Amino acid sequence: METSQAALPDGSTKREEELRAALAREEGGRRWLRRGVLLGAVALLVGAAVVVRARNKPPAASKYMTQALTTGEVVEKVTATGTVQPLLQVSVGAQANGRVTKVLVDFNSPVKAGEVLAEIDSTLSTTQVAQGEANLAAQRAQLASARASAENARVALDRVEKLFAQNLASKAEVDTLRGQGNVALAAVQAQQASIGAIEAQLRASRTNVTYTRILSPVDGVVVSRTIDPGATVVASFQAPTLFLIAQDLRKMRVLADVDEADVGKLKEGMTTDAVVDAFPGDVFRGVVKQVRFSPNNVQGVITYPAVVEIDNPDEKLRPGMTATITIRTKEVKDKQRIVNAALRYKPTPPDGPNGKPLPAPPDAPLAKGEGRVHVLVGAPPDEKAEPRVVKIGVSDGIQTELLGGLSPDDKLVTDEVASPKKKGPF
């Protein structure tokens, strides 16, 4: 016997509707299950990311810039500028008047002592020599005549004196001949004096002839020449300078202008380095030879000249070049050093209630040879810069010798890291 089922309005039976409802409930449960699994997986991933990020989070950044101690040399230096000059420079002039007939050397010509540099017309001088020699010969002839007259007077006087002794001649005759003899001797002396004067004049004339040949007084190099053939030289009042000769260009000197604040650090024998613009890659070694007491005053700036002798084996340095001299006044090696930035550092004072920095408390005075640094203590974010007084020595302006007051592992604060400014709401 079959059971009949009532039809629903949409044409389906009640049984079919129940089946569909059951299927819908089952599908909904599965959908919620999938959603739960997905949400759980997402939660696990987020949690893992948080843990990893927490573990890998970088440490807090330091707000200070630091520098460790180093070991090495520190050289205290004084820098000055000056002009390069030959170690010995000789001015060669003319002592004779006349026209220049020959110039035998030029700029940069090497010369030897006694070498002829130029010649001046010697016609006038040689004529004067010839005239002097003629005068000398004439005076010598006159001297011979005077001596003969004197000898005759002496013989006559001797004969009359013998006759006078025999009462054969009078006293008046003796006196007359004695007077004539004295006159003859005086004439001889006068001629001798004249000859002396003529000989002196002749020597001067011969010297003037030698002056027409201008000679080098030293071995060296011609660095200046001011005459040409045909020029007229007038040396009546002052000998004009015709040549400048540098004795040896392998040794030069620099007259360095040292500031008055640094002159007390200089001593003779200190080593130096010199550089010139013409050869920027070359360093020329030298030695301080003299620190002069005479000051130079240029517009109120006082400097003192220091004479520095420089080796110039390749003859690269030339007279007149401007050289920068670095003088090593003090030098230490294999010493602990601190950077000068650490000695200059001062902590930034905190802000006050009004947002402006509070005035920094005054530092305790330092004794001679002391400095103040700040050592980094602690770790971020609780680190701080702790002041320390240290003993210091030689400084080169960048680093300073440390004599005591720090440990090798100390980190010196040199500056502060700029913190980002807080931004307002707008």
mmCIF file of C-alpha atoms in Angstrom, residues 52-198:
data_model
loop_
_atom_site.group_PDB
_atom_site.id
_atom_site.type_symbol
_atom_site.label_atom_id
_atom_site.label_comp_id
_atom_site.label_asym_id
_atom_site.label_seq_id
_atom_site.Cartn_x
_atom_site.Cartn_y
_atom_site.Cartn_z
ATOM 1 C CA VAL A 52 60.842 37.091 14.651
ATOM 2 C CA ARG A 53 60.695 40.874 14.551
ATOM 3 C CA ALA A 54 61.074 41.070 18.303
ATOM 4 C CA ARG A 55 64.108 38.800 18.189
ATOM 5 C CA ASN A 56 65.747 40.681 15.291
ATOM 6 C CA LYS A 57 65.020 44.170 16.587
ATOM 7 C CA PRO A 58 68.287 46.247 16.417
ATOM 8 C CA PRO A 59 69.648 47.659 19.662
ATOM 9 C CA ALA A 60 68.915 51.242 20.540
ATOM 10 C CA ALA A 61 71.148 53.672 18.602
ATOM 11 C CA SER A 62 73.775 55.682 20.478
ATOM 12 C CA LYS A 63 73.316 59.422 20.635
ATOM 13 C CA TYR A 64 77.085 60.037 20.723
ATOM 14 C CA MET A 65 79.875 59.832 18.172
ATOM 15 C CA THR A 66 83.008 58.283 19.676
ATOM 16 C CA GLN A 67 86.647 57.660 18.850
ATOM 17 C CA ALA A 68 88.964 55.080 20.402
ATOM 18 C CA LEU A 69 92.549 55.741 21.479
ATOM 19 C CA THR A 70 95.232 55.140 18.851
ATOM 20 C CA THR A 71 98.988 54.615 18.964
ATOM 21 C CA GLY A 72 101.514 56.292 16.688
ATOM 22 C CA GLU A 73 103.617 59.398 16.189
ATOM 23 C CA VAL A 74 102.666 62.997 16.875
ATOM 24 C CA VAL A 75 104.667 65.804 15.289
ATOM 25 C CA GLU A 76 104.247 69.404 16.414
ATOM 26 C CA LYS A 77 104.877 71.696 13.467
ATOM 27 C CA VAL A 78 105.294 75.376 12.682
ATOM 28 C CA THR A 79 104.437 76.501 9.163
ATOM 29 C CA ALA A 80 105.871 79.575 7.456
ATOM 30 C CA THR A 81 106.468 80.894 3.962
ATOM 31 C CA GLY A 82 109.512 82.505 2.439
ATOM 32 C CA THR A 83 111.546 83.117 -0.685
ATOM 33 C CA VAL A 84 114.113 80.683 -2.066
ATOM 34 C CA GLN A 85 117.580 82.187 -2.434
ATOM 35 C CA PRO A 86 121.026 80.848 -3.319
ATOM 36 C CA LEU A 87 123.135 79.986 -0.315
ATOM 37 C CA LEU A 88 125.804 82.402 -1.574
ATOM 38 C CA GLN A 89 125.048 84.981 -4.262
ATOM 39 C CA VAL A 90 127.803 87.310 -5.448
ATOM 40 C CA SER A 91 127.278 90.633 -7.212
ATOM 41 C CA VAL A 92 129.876 91.292 -9.901
ATOM 42 C CA GLY A 93 130.375 94.929 -10.892
ATOM 43 C CA ALA A 94 132.691 97.083 -12.995
ATOM 44 C CA GLN A 95 135.464 99.317 -11.682
ATOM 45 C CA ALA A 96 136.467 100.741 -15.059
ATOM 46 C CA ASN A 97 134.712 103.208 -17.325
ATOM 47 C CA GLY A 98 134.182 102.545 -20.987
ATOM 48 C CA ARG A 99 132.252 100.743 -23.663
ATOM 49 C CA VAL A 100 131.519 97.027 -23.279
ATOM 50 C CA THR A 101 133.212 95.205 -26.149
ATOM 51 C CA LYS A 102 132.453 91.567 -25.231
ATOM 52 C CA VAL A 103 129.985 89.652 -23.062
ATOM 53 C CA LEU A 104 131.194 86.073 -22.836
ATOM 54 C CA VAL A 105 128.484 84.498 -20.610
ATOM 55 C CA ASP A 106 124.704 84.438 -20.498
ATOM 56 C CA PHE A 107 121.966 83.469 -18.048
ATOM 57 C CA ASN A 108 122.469 79.998 -16.511
ATOM 58 C CA SER A 109 126.075 79.821 -17.752
ATOM 59 C CA PRO A 110 128.320 77.825 -15.405
ATOM 60 C CA VAL A 111 131.504 79.725 -14.599
ATOM 61 C CA LYS A 112 134.763 79.122 -12.773
ATOM 62 C CA ALA A 113 136.594 81.482 -10.459
ATOM 63 C CA GLY A 114 138.805 83.781 -12.552
ATOM 64 C CA GLU A 115 136.873 83.199 -15.774
ATOM 65 C CA VAL A 116 136.351 86.287 -17.969
ATOM 66 C CA LEU A 117 132.688 87.338 -18.009
ATOM 67 C CA ALA A 118 132.947 90.508 -20.117
ATOM 68 C CA GLU A 119 135.476 92.985 -21.481
ATOM 69 C CA ILE A 120 135.466 96.798 -21.544
ATOM 70 C CA ASP A 121 137.361 98.873 -24.099
ATOM 71 C CA SER A 122 140.897 99.213 -22.685
ATOM 72 C CA THR A 123 142.313 101.768 -25.154
ATOM 73 C CA LEU A 124 142.371 104.623 -22.655
ATOM 74 C CA SER A 125 143.828 102.483 -19.882
ATOM 75 C CA THR A 126 146.592 101.027 -22.033
ATOM 76 C CA THR A 127 147.478 104.528 -23.277
ATOM 77 C CA GLN A 128 147.791 105.684 -19.689
ATOM 78 C CA VAL A 129 150.064 102.733 -18.974
ATOM 79 C CA ALA A 130 152.308 103.597 -21.932
ATOM 80 C CA GLN A 131 152.467 107.232 -20.854
ATOM 81 C CA GLY A 132 153.325 106.227 -17.315
ATOM 82 C CA GLU A 133 156.088 103.928 -18.475
ATOM 83 C CA ALA A 134 157.591 106.766 -20.568
ATOM 84 C CA ASN A 135 157.452 109.170 -17.627
ATOM 85 C CA LEU A 136 159.068 106.567 -15.433
ATOM 86 C CA ALA A 137 161.928 106.095 -17.884
ATOM 87 C CA ALA A 138 162.508 109.872 -18.058
ATOM 88 C CA GLN A 139 162.520 110.208 -14.288
ATOM 89 C CA ARG A 140 164.949 107.329 -13.927
ATOM 90 C CA ALA A 141 167.302 109.085 -16.377
ATOM 91 C CA GLN A 142 167.056 112.291 -14.373
ATOM 92 C CA LEU A 143 167.724 110.299 -11.214
ATOM 93 C CA ALA A 144 170.891 108.893 -12.748
ATOM 94 C CA SER A 145 172.034 112.426 -13.659
ATOM 95 C CA ALA A 146 171.295 113.671 -10.144
ATOM 96 C CA ARG A 147 173.243 110.810 -8.623
ATOM 97 C CA ALA A 148 176.212 111.607 -10.887
ATOM 98 C CA SER A 149 176.132 115.262 -9.816
ATOM 99 C CA ALA A 150 175.971 114.224 -6.179
ATOM 100 C CA GLU A 151 178.946 111.910 -6.634
ATOM 101 C CA ASN A 152 180.981 114.690 -8.282
ATOM 102 C CA ALA A 153 180.152 117.021 -5.415
ATOM 103 C CA ARG A 154 181.262 114.394 -2.891
ATOM 104 C CA VAL A 155 184.609 113.859 -4.663
ATOM 105 C CA ALA A 156 185.276 117.608 -4.882
ATOM 106 C CA LEU A 157 184.442 118.053 -1.198
ATOM 107 C CA ASP A 158 186.826 115.241 -0.194
ATOM 108 C CA ARG A 159 189.701 116.824 -2.177
ATOM 109 C CA VAL A 160 189.150 120.306 -0.719
ATOM 110 C CA GLU A 161 188.898 118.924 2.825
ATOM 111 C CA LYS A 162 192.319 117.259 2.372
ATOM 112 C CA LEU A 163 193.780 120.518 1.073
ATOM 113 C CA PHE A 164 192.206 122.388 3.968
ATOM 114 C CA ALA A 165 193.891 119.965 6.360
ATOM 115 C CA GLN A 166 197.212 120.956 4.763
ATOM 116 C CA ASN A 167 196.307 124.665 4.936
ATOM 117 C CA LEU A 168 196.201 124.726 1.170
ATOM 118 C CA ALA A 169 192.464 125.604 0.915
ATOM 119 C CA SER A 170 190.280 128.023 2.798
ATOM 120 C CA LYS A 171 187.343 127.260 5.062
ATOM 121 C CA ALA A 172 185.024 129.081 2.656
ATOM 122 C CA GLU A 173 185.905 126.719 -0.164
ATOM 123 C CA VAL A 174 185.093 123.745 2.050
ATOM 124 C CA ASP A 175 181.732 125.189 3.035
ATOM 125 C CA THR A 176 180.846 125.986 -0.560
ATOM 126 C CA LEU A 177 181.541 122.466 -1.775
ATOM 127 C CA ARG A 178 179.722 120.948 1.214
ATOM 128 C CA GLY A 179 176.652 123.028 0.321
ATOM 129 C CA GLN A 180 176.818 121.938 -3.304
ATOM 130 C CA GLY A 181 177.021 118.321 -2.181
ATOM 131 C CA ASN A 182 173.892 118.694 -0.025
ATOM 132 C CA VAL A 183 172.019 120.235 -2.951
ATOM 133 C CA ALA A 184 173.032 117.329 -5.163
ATOM 134 C CA LEU A 185 171.827 114.791 -2.564
ATOM 135 C CA ALA A 186 168.512 116.634 -2.250
ATOM 136 C CA ALA A 187 168.100 116.476 -6.022
ATOM 137 C CA VAL A 188 168.645 112.717 -5.884
ATOM 138 C CA GLN A 189 165.983 112.334 -3.173
ATOM 139 C CA ALA A 190 163.560 114.485 -5.159
ATOM 140 C CA GLN A 191 164.042 112.344 -8.237
ATOM 141 C CA GLN A 192 163.531 109.202 -6.163
ATOM 142 C CA ALA A 193 160.271 110.610 -4.811
ATOM 143 C CA SER A 194 159.126 111.527 -8.314
ATOM 144 C CA ILE A 195 159.909 108.043 -9.500
ATOM 145 C CA GLY A 196 157.891 106.601 -6.595
ATOM 146 C CA ALA A 197 154.888 108.721 -7.554
ATOM 147 C CA ILE A 198 155.165 107.772 -11.214
#
